[in-house]
PDB file of C-alpha atoms in Angstrom:
ATOM      1  CA  MET A   1      83.733  15.409  86.754  1.00 83.00           C
ATOM      2  CA  ASP A   2      83.711  19.019  86.046  1.00 91.00           C
ATOM      3  CA  ALA A   3      81.954  21.559  88.232  1.00 91.00           C
ATOM      4  CA  LYS A   4      78.424  21.968  85.747  1.00 94.00           C
ATOM      5  CA  GLN A   5      78.574  18.623  86.302  1.00 95.00           C
ATOM      6  CA  MET A   6      79.104  18.390  89.954  1.00 94.00           C
ATOM      7  CA  GLN A   7      75.769  21.610  90.183  1.00 96.00           C
ATOM      8  CA  ARG A   8      73.846  19.065  88.102  1.00 97.00           C
ATOM      9  CA  THR A   9      74.088  16.254  90.426  1.00 97.00           C
ATOM     10  CA  LEU A  10      74.065  18.416  93.469  1.00 97.00           C
ATOM     11  CA  GLY A  11      70.341  19.270  92.469  1.00 98.00           C
ATOM     12  CA  ARG A  12      69.669  16.196  91.188  1.00 97.00           C
ATOM     13  CA  ILE A  13      70.577  14.465  95.039  1.00 97.00           C
ATOM     14  CA  ILE A  14      68.647  18.093  96.664  1.00 98.00           C
ATOM     15  CA  GLN A  15      65.768  17.332  95.350  1.00 98.00           C
ATOM     16  CA  ALA A  16      65.659  13.886  95.768  1.00 98.00           C
ATOM     17  CA  ARG A  17      66.284  13.842  99.697  1.00 98.00           C
ATOM     18  CA  ARG A  18      64.395  16.648  99.827  1.00 98.00           C
ATOM     19  CA  SER A  19      60.734  15.245  97.898  1.00 98.00           C
ATOM     20  CA  LYS A  20      61.832  11.362 100.188  1.00 98.00           C
ATOM     21  CA  LEU A  21      61.906  13.606 103.326  1.00 98.00           C
ATOM     22  CA  GLY A  22      58.229  15.280 102.152  1.00 98.00           C
ATOM     23  CA  TYR A  23      59.186  19.024 102.156  1.00 98.00           C
ATOM     24  CA  SER A  24      58.435  20.890  99.141  1.00 98.00           C
ATOM     25  CA  GLN A  25      60.718  23.743  97.464  1.00 98.00           C
ATOM     26  CA  GLU A  26      58.935  27.079 100.056  1.00 98.00           C
ATOM     27  CA  SER A  27      58.900  25.110 103.194  1.00 98.00           C
ATOM     28  CA  PHE A  28      62.359  23.541 102.421  1.00 98.00           C
ATOM     29  CA  ALA A  29      63.964  27.121 101.258  1.00 98.00           C
ATOM     30  CA  ASP A  30      61.833  28.698 104.731  1.00 98.00           C
ATOM     31  CA  SER A  31      63.384  26.097 106.980  1.00 97.00           C
ATOM     32  CA  ILE A  32      67.657  26.828 105.441  1.00 97.00           C
ATOM     33  CA  GLY A  33      66.739  30.390 105.160  1.00 97.00           C
ATOM     34  CA  VAL A  34      66.397  31.549 101.632  1.00 97.00           C
ATOM     35  CA  HIS A  35      64.445  31.916  98.928  1.00 97.00           C
ATOM     36  CA  ARG A  36      62.297  28.971  97.369  1.00 98.00           C
ATOM     37  CA  THR A  37      63.378  30.302  93.528  1.00 98.00           C
ATOM     38  CA  TYR A  38      67.296  30.086  95.233  1.00 98.00           C
ATOM     39  CA  ILE A  39      65.933  26.381  95.776  1.00 98.00           C
ATOM     40  CA  GLY A  40      65.205  25.468  92.408  1.00 98.00           C
ATOM     41  CA  LEU A  41      67.247  27.213  91.059  1.00 98.00           C
ATOM     42  CA  VAL A  42      70.450  24.556  92.788  1.00 98.00           C
ATOM     43  CA  GLU A  43      68.038  21.906  91.820  1.00 98.00           C
ATOM     44  CA  ARG A  44      68.690  21.979  88.279  1.00 98.00           C
ATOM     45  CA  GLY A  45      71.764  22.829  88.357  1.00 96.00           C
ATOM     46  CA  GLN A  46      71.907  26.424  87.506  1.00 97.00           C
ATOM     47  CA  ARG A  47      72.861  27.871  90.582  1.00 96.00           C
ATOM     48  CA  ASN A  48      76.163  28.093  92.537  1.00 93.00           C
ATOM     49  CA  VAL A  49      75.959  26.986  96.138  1.00 95.00           C
ATOM     50  CA  THR A  50      77.958  28.310  98.859  1.00 95.00           C
ATOM     51  CA  LEU A  51      79.794  27.153 101.184  1.00 95.00           C
ATOM     52  CA  LYS A  52      77.939  28.838 104.055  1.00 97.00           C
ATOM     53  CA  ASN A  53      74.407  27.730 102.031  1.00 97.00           C
ATOM     54  CA  LEU A  54      75.731  23.795 101.211  1.00 96.00           C
ATOM     55  CA  LEU A  55      76.113  23.532 105.253  1.00 97.00           C
ATOM     56  CA  LEU A  56      72.323  24.798 106.070  1.00 97.00           C
ATOM     57  CA  THR A  57      71.240  22.625 102.972  1.00 97.00           C
ATOM     58  CA  ALA A  58      73.145  19.706 104.687  1.00 97.00           C
ATOM     59  CA  SER A  59      71.391  20.653 108.005  1.00 97.00           C
ATOM     60  CA  GLY A  60      67.971  20.607 106.979  1.00 97.00           C
ATOM     61  CA  LEU A  61      68.819  17.387 104.432  1.00 97.00           C
ATOM     62  CA  LYS A  62      69.173  16.325 107.811  1.00 97.00           C
ATOM     63  CA  MET A  63      72.730  14.563 106.445  1.00 97.00           C
ATOM     64  CA  PRO A  64      76.440  16.082 107.522  1.00 97.00           C
ATOM     65  CA  LEU A  65      78.014  17.614 104.185  1.00 96.00           C
ATOM     66  CA  SER A  66      80.723  14.870 104.582  1.00 96.00           C
ATOM     67  CA  THR A  67      77.404  12.291 103.713  1.00 95.00           C
ATOM     68  CA  LEU A  68      76.417  14.596 100.877  1.00 94.00           C
ATOM     69  CA  ILE A  69      79.520  15.715  99.318  1.00 93.00           C
ATOM     70  CA  ALA A  70      80.282  11.574  99.392  1.00 94.00           C
ATOM     71  CA  ALA A  71      77.153  11.235  97.117  1.00 93.00           C
ATOM     72  CA  ILE A  72      78.611  13.902  95.029  1.00 90.00           C
ATOM     73  CA  SER A  73      81.103  12.087  94.550  1.00 88.00           C
ATOM     74  CA  ASP A  74      79.669   8.271  94.366  1.00 88.00           C
ATOM     75  CA  SER A  75      77.327   9.273  91.473  1.00 84.00           C
TER      76      SER A  75
END
């Protein structure tokens, strides 16, 4: 899997988990301290995610970072 595919896969995983938890993009973004448009770009695979934001995202999704990374690898 190349980097672009990983970005798209991560975005799909984040979107699915966020929706499952009942968060809108805006409420989720507010909860982790980023802008709603950033979440939209990440979910569409159009934005690289820093390690800091990946940690915040995993926490906001109520999952360990290792589980989030494993989900990318398993896809």
